[in-house]
Tab-separated table of C-alpha atoms and ligand atoms in Angstrom:
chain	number	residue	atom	x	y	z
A	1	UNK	CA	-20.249	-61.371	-123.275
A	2	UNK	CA	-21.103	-59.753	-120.038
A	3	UNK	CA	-23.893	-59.516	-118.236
A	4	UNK	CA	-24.522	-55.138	-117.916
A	5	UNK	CA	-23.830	-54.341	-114.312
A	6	UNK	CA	-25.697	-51.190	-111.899
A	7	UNK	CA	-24.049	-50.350	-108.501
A	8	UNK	CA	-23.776	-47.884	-106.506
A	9	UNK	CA	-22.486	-46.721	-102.868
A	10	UNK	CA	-24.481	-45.237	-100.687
A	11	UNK	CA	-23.129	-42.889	-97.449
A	12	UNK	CA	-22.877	-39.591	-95.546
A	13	UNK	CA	-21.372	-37.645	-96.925
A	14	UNK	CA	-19.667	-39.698	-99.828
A	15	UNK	CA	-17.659	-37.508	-101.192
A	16	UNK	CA	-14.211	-38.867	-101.376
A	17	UNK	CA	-14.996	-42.426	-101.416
A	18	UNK	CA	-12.840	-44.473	-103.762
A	19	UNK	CA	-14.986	-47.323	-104.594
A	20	UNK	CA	-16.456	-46.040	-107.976
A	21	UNK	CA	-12.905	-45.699	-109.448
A	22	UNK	CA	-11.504	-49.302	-107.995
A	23	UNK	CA	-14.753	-51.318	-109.125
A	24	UNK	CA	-14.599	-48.945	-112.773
A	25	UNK	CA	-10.780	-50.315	-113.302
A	26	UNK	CA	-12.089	-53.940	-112.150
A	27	UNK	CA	-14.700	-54.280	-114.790
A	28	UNK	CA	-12.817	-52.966	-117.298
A	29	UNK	CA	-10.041	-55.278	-117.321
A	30	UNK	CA	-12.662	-57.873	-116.793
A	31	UNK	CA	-13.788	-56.933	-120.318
A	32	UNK	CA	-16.990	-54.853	-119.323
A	33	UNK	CA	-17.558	-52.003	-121.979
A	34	UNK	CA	-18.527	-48.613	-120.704
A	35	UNK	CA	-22.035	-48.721	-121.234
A	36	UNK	CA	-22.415	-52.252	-119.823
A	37	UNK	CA	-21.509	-51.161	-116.164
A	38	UNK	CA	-22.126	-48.073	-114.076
A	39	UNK	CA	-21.341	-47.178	-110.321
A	40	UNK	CA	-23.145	-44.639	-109.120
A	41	UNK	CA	-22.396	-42.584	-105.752
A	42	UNK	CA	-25.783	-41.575	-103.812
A	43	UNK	CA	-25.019	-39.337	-100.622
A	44	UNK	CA	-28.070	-40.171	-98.434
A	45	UNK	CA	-28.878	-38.457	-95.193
A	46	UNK	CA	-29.905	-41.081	-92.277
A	47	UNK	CA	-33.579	-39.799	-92.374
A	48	UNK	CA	-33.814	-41.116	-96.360
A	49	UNK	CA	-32.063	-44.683	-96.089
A	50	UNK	CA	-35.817	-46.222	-96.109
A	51	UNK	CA	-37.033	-44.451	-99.132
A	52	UNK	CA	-33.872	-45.184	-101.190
A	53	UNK	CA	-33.837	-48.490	-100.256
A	54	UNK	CA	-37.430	-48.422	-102.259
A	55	UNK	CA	-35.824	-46.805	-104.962
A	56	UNK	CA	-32.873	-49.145	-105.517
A	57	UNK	CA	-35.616	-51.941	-105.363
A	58	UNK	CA	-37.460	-50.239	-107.904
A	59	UNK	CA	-34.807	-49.649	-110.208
A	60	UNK	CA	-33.587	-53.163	-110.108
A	61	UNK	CA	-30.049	-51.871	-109.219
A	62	UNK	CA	-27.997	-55.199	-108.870
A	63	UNK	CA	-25.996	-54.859	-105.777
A	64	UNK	CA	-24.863	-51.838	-103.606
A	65	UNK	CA	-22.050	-50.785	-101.160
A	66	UNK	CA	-22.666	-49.527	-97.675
A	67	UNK	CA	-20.687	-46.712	-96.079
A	68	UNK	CA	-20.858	-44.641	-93.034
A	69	UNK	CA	-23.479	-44.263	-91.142
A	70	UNK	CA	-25.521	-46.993	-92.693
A	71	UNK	CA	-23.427	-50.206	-91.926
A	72	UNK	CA	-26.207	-50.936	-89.335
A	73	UNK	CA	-29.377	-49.426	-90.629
A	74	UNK	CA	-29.425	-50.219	-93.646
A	75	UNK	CA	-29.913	-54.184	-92.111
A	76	UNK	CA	-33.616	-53.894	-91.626
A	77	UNK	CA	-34.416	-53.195	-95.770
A	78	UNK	CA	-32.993	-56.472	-96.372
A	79	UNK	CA	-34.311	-59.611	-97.359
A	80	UNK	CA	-31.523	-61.781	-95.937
A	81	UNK	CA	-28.101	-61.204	-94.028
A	82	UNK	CA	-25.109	-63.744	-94.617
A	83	UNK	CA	-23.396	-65.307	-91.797
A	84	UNK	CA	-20.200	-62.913	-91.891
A	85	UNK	CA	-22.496	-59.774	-91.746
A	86	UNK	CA	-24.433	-61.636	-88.870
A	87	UNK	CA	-20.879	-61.958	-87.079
A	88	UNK	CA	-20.152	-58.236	-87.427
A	89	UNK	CA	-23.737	-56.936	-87.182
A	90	UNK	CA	-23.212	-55.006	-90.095
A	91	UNK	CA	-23.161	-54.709	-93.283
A	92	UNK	CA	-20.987	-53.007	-96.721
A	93	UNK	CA	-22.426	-55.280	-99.554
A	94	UNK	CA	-25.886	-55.906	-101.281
A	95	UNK	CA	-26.201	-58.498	-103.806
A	96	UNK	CA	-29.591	-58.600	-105.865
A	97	UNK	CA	-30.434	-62.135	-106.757
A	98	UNK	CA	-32.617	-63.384	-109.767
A	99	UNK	CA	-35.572	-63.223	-107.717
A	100	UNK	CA	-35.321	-59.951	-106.670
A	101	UNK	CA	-34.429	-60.547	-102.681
A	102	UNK	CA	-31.409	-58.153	-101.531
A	103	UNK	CA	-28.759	-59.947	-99.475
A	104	UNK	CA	-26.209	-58.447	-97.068
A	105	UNK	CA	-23.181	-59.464	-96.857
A	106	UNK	CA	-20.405	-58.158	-94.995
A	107	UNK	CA	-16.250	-58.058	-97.064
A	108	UNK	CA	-14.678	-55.732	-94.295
A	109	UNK	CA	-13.479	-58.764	-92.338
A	110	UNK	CA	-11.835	-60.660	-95.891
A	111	UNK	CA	-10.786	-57.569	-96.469
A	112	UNK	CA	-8.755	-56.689	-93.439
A	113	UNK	CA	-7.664	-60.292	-93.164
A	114	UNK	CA	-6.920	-60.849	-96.704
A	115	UNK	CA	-4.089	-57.060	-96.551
A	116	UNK	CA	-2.350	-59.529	-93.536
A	117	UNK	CA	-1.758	-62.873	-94.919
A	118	UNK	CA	-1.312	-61.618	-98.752
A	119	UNK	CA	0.505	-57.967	-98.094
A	120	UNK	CA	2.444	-58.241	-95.150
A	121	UNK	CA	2.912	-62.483	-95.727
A	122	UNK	CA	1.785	-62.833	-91.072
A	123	UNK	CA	-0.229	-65.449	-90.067
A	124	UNK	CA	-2.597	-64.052	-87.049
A	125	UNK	CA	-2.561	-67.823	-85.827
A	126	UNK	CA	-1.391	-68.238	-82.452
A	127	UNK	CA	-0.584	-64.249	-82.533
A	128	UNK	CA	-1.459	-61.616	-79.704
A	129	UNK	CA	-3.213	-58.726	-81.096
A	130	UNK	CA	-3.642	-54.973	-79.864
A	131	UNK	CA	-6.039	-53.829	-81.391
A	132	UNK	CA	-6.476	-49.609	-80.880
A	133	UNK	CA	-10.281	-48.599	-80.881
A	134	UNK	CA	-14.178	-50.211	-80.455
A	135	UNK	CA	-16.278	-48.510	-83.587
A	136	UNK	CA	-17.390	-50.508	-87.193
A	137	UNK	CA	-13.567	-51.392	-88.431
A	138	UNK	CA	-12.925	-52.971	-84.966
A	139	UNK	CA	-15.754	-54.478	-85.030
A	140	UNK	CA	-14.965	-56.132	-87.926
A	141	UNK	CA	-11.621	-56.794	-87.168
A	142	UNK	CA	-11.785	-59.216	-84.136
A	143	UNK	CA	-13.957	-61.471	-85.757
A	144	UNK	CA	-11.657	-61.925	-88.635
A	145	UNK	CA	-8.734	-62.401	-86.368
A	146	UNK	CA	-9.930	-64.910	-83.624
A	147	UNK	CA	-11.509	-67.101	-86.602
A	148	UNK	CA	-8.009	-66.716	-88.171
A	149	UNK	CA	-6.781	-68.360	-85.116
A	150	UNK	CA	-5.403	-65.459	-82.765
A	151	UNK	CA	-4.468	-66.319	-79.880
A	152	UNK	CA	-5.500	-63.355	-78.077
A	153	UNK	CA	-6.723	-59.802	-78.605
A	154	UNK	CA	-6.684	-57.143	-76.426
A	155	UNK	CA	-9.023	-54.170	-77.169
A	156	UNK	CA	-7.822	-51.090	-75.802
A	157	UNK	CA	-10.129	-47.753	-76.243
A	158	UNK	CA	-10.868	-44.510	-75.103
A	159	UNK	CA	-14.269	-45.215	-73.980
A	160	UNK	CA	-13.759	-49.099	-72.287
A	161	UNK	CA	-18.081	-48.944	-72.160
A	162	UNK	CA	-17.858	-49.351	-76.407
A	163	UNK	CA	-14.782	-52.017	-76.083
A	164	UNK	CA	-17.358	-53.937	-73.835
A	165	UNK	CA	-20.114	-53.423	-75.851
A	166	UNK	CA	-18.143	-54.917	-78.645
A	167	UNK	CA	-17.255	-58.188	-76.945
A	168	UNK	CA	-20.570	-58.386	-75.286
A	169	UNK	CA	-22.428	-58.449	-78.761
A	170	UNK	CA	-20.030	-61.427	-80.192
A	171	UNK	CA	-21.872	-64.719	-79.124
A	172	UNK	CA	-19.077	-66.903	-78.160
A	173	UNK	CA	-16.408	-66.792	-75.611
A	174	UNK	CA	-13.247	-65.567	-77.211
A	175	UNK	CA	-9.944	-64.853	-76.296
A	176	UNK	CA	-10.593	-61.239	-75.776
A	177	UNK	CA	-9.616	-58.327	-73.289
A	178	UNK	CA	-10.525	-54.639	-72.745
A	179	UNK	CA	-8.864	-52.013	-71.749
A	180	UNK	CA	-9.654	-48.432	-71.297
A	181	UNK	CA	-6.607	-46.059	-73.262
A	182	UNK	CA	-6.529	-44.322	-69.418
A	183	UNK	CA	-5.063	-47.138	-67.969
A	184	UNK	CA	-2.201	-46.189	-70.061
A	185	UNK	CA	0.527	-48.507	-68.521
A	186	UNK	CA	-1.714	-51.615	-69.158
A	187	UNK	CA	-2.085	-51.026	-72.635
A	188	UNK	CA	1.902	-49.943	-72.862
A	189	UNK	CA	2.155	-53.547	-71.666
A	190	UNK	CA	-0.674	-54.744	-74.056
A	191	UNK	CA	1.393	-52.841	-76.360
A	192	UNK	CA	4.662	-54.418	-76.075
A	193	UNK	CA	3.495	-58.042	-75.694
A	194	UNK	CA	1.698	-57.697	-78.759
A	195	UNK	CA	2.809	-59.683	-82.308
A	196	UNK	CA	0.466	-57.329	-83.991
A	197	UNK	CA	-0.912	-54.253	-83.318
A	198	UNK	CA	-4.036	-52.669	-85.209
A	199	UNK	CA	-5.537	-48.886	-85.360
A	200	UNK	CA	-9.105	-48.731	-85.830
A	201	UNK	CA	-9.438	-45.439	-84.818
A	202	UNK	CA	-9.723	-42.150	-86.900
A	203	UNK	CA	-6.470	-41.087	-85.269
A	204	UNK	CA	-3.570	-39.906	-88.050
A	205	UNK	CA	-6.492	-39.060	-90.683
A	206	UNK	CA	-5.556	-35.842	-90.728
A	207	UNK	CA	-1.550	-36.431	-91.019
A	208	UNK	CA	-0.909	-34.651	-87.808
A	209	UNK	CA	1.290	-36.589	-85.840
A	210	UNK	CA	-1.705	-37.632	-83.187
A	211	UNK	CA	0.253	-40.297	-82.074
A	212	UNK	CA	0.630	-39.522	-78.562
A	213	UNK	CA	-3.915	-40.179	-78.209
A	214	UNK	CA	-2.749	-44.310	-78.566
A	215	UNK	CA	-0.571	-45.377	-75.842
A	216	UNK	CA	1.892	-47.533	-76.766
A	217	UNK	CA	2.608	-45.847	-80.107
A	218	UNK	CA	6.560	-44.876	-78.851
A	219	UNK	CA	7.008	-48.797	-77.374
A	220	UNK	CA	6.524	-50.495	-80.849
A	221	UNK	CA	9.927	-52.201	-81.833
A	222	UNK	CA	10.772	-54.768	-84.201
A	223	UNK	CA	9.871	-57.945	-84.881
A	224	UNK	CA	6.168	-56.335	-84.659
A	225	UNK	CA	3.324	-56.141	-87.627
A	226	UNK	CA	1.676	-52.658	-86.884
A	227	UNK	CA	-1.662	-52.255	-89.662
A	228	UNK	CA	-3.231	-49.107	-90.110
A	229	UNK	CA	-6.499	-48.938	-90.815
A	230	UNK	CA	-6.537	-45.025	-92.050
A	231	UNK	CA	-5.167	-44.803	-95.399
A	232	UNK	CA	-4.921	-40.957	-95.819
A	233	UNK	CA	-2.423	-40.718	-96.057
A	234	UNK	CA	-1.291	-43.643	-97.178
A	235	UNK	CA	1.842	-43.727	-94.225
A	236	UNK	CA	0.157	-42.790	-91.398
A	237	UNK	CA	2.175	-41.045	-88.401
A	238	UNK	CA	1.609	-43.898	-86.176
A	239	UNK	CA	2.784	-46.588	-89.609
A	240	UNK	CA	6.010	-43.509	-89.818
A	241	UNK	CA	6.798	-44.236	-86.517
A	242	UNK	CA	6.557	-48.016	-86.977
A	243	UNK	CA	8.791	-48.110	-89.264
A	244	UNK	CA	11.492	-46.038	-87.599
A	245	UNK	CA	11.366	-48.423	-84.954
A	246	UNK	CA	11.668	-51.751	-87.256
A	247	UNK	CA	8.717	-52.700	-87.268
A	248	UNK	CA	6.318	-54.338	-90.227
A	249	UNK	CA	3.988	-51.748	-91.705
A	250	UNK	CA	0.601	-52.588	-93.898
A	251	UNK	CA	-1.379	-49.472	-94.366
A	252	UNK	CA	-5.118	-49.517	-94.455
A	253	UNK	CA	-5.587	-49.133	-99.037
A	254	UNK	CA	-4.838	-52.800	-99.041
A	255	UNK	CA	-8.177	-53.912	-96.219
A	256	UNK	CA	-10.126	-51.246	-99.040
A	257	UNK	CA	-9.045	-52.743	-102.406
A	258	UNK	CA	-9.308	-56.399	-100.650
A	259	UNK	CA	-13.108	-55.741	-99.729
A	260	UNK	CA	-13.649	-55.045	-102.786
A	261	UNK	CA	-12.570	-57.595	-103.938
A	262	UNK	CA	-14.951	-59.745	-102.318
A	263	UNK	CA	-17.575	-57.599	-102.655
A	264	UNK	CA	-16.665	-57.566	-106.922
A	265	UNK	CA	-16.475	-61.271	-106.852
A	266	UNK	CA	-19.644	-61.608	-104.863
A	267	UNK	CA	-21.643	-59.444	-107.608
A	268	UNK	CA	-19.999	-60.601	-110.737
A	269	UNK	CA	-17.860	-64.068	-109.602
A	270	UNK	CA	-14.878	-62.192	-111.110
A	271	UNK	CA	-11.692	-60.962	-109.540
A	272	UNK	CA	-10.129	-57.933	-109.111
A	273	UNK	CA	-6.674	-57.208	-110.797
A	274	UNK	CA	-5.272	-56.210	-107.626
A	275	UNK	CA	-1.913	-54.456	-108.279
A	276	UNK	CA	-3.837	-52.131	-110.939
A	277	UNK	CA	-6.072	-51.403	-108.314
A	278	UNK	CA	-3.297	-50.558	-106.146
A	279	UNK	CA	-1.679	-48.196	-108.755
A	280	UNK	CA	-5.194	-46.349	-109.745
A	281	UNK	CA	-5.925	-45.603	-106.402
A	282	UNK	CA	-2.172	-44.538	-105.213
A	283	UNK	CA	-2.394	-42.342	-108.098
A	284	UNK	CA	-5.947	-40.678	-106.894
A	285	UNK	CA	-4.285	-40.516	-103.547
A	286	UNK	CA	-1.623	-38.652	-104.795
A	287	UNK	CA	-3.663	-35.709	-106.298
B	1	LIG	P1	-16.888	-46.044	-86.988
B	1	LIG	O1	-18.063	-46.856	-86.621
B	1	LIG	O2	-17.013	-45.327	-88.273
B	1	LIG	O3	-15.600	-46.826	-86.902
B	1	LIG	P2	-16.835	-44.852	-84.422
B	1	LIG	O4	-17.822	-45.807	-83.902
B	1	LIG	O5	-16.995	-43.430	-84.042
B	1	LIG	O6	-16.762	-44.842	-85.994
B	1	LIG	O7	-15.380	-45.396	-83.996
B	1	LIG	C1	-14.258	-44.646	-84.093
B	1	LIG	C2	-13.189	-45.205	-83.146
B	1	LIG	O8	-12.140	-44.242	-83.106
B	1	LIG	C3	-13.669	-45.365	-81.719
B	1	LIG	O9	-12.985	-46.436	-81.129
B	1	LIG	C4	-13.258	-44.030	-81.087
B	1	LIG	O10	-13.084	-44.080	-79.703
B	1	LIG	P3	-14.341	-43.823	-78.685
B	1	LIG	O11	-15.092	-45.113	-78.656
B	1	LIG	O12	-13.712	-43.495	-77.400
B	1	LIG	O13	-15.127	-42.693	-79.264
B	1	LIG	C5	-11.929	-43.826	-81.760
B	1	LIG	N1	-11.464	-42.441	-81.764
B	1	LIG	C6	-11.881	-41.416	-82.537
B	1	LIG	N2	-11.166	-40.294	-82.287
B	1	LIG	C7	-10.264	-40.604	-81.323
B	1	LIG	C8	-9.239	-39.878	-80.633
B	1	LIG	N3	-8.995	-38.603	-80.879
B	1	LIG	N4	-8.502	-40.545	-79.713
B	1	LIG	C9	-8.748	-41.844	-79.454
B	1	LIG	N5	-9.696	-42.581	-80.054
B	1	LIG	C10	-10.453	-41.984	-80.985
């Protein structure tokens, strides 16, 4: 017997968000029957987080996941924050325990960790990192890899103000450098020093090949991990490119189904049947 599960994600706008159909397929093959688990999708505008959050008290709603814009915001209706979503100042999860309080957590970081060691078998330890872009994935990111054991990570940006504003917020002194994507022949060196090289930015969403915004893209070679964050499409033109060169490829469905995951396990202690994840949402990719 399970215990009958509510969840939802909340964002704007929601739209296309894949969670409802990878957290459905998880509770069903963890023996939940239909009407013992529902995930709802609630597209809230900024100006209504607070009043939802009353809602989703009200209702008694056990847990929620956050989406863009309200990673941040949606801190202050909290009752508690864990110390990974302390780390990245943000939070996607909300666990409801007996007593009512909401927690945050934060999976983004497992997640995006979890895609390199278990999909594309690296170990960040003692790797240099390029990291492309400053906004919520980076964020998450760097964290994940200098507590992995990086040895360095470079940051490199369009605006260099957000890439400091990222290192400035994490409270320790880490092995990290910024660089502005204007200095283009610094990160082209950044670039080709690098073990491992990560997009965080919305570049390649739209399948146009929007390579030539991240400098660097034409110097990756093999022996290098390149990781995607964008998974629409699934190859991205930078991850194309990649692997014409020789390079290692992990696109950015594996960081989603992996923070999940956590996020499933957190709620329910359960795990997710990851390779019928994989095919349910490759499939809903594909239409
Ligand atoms: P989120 O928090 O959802 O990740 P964000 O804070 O807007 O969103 O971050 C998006 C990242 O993609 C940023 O690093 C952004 O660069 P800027 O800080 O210069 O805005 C980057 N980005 C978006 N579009 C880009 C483009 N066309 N070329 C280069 N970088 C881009």
């Amino acid at each position: 017997m399970v215990k009958p599960l509510a969840l939802c994600i909340i964002g704007h706008p929601i739209g296309h968000s894949l969670s409802p159909l990878m957290h459905e397929v998880a509770a069903k093959a963890n023996g939940y029957k239909e009407d013992e688990f529902r995930y709802e999708k609630y597209d809230v505008p900024p100006l209504e987080l607070a009043a939802f959050m009353s809602k989703f008290r009200e209702w008694g709603m056990n847990g929620m996941n956050i989406t863009v814009p309200h990673k941040v915001a949606v801190m202050e209706f909290l009752d508690a924050i864990s110390p990974d979503a302390k780390v990245i100042g943000a939070v996607n999860t909300v666990a409801r325990q007996n007593d009512g309080r909401l927690t945050g957590h934060n999976t983004d970081g497992y997640g995006f960790l979890t895609s390199i060691t278990e999909n594309a078998g690296t170990d960040p330890a003692g790797k240099k990192v390029l990291i492309y872009g400053a906004g919520g994935a980076a964020r998450a990111a760097v964290p994940a890899l200098i507590e992995a054991g990086a040895a360095n990570v470079v940051i490199a940006n369009r605006t260099l103000a957000k890439a400091e504003e990222l290192i400035a917020r994490l409270d320790r002194a880490w092995p990290l450098a910024t660089i502005a994507f204007e200095d283009a022949e610094s990160v082209i060196k950044s670039v080709k020093g690098a073990d491992i090289i990560v997009n965080t930015t919305s570049v390649g969403m739209t399948g146009a090949d929007e390579t030539r915004e991240l400098p660097g893209a034409g110097d990756i070679r093999e022996g290098q991990l390149v990781v995607d964050i964008v998974y629409k499409p699934l190859e991205t033109p930078l991850l194309k490119k990649a692997r014409a060169a020789g390079a290692k490829t992990l696109d950015g469905l594996w960081m989603l189904i992996h923070q999940g995951a956590r996020a499933f396990e957190i709620w329910t202690g359960m795990k997710f049947p990851v390779p019928e994840i994989r095919r349910a949402l490759e499939a809903e990719l594909d239409e």
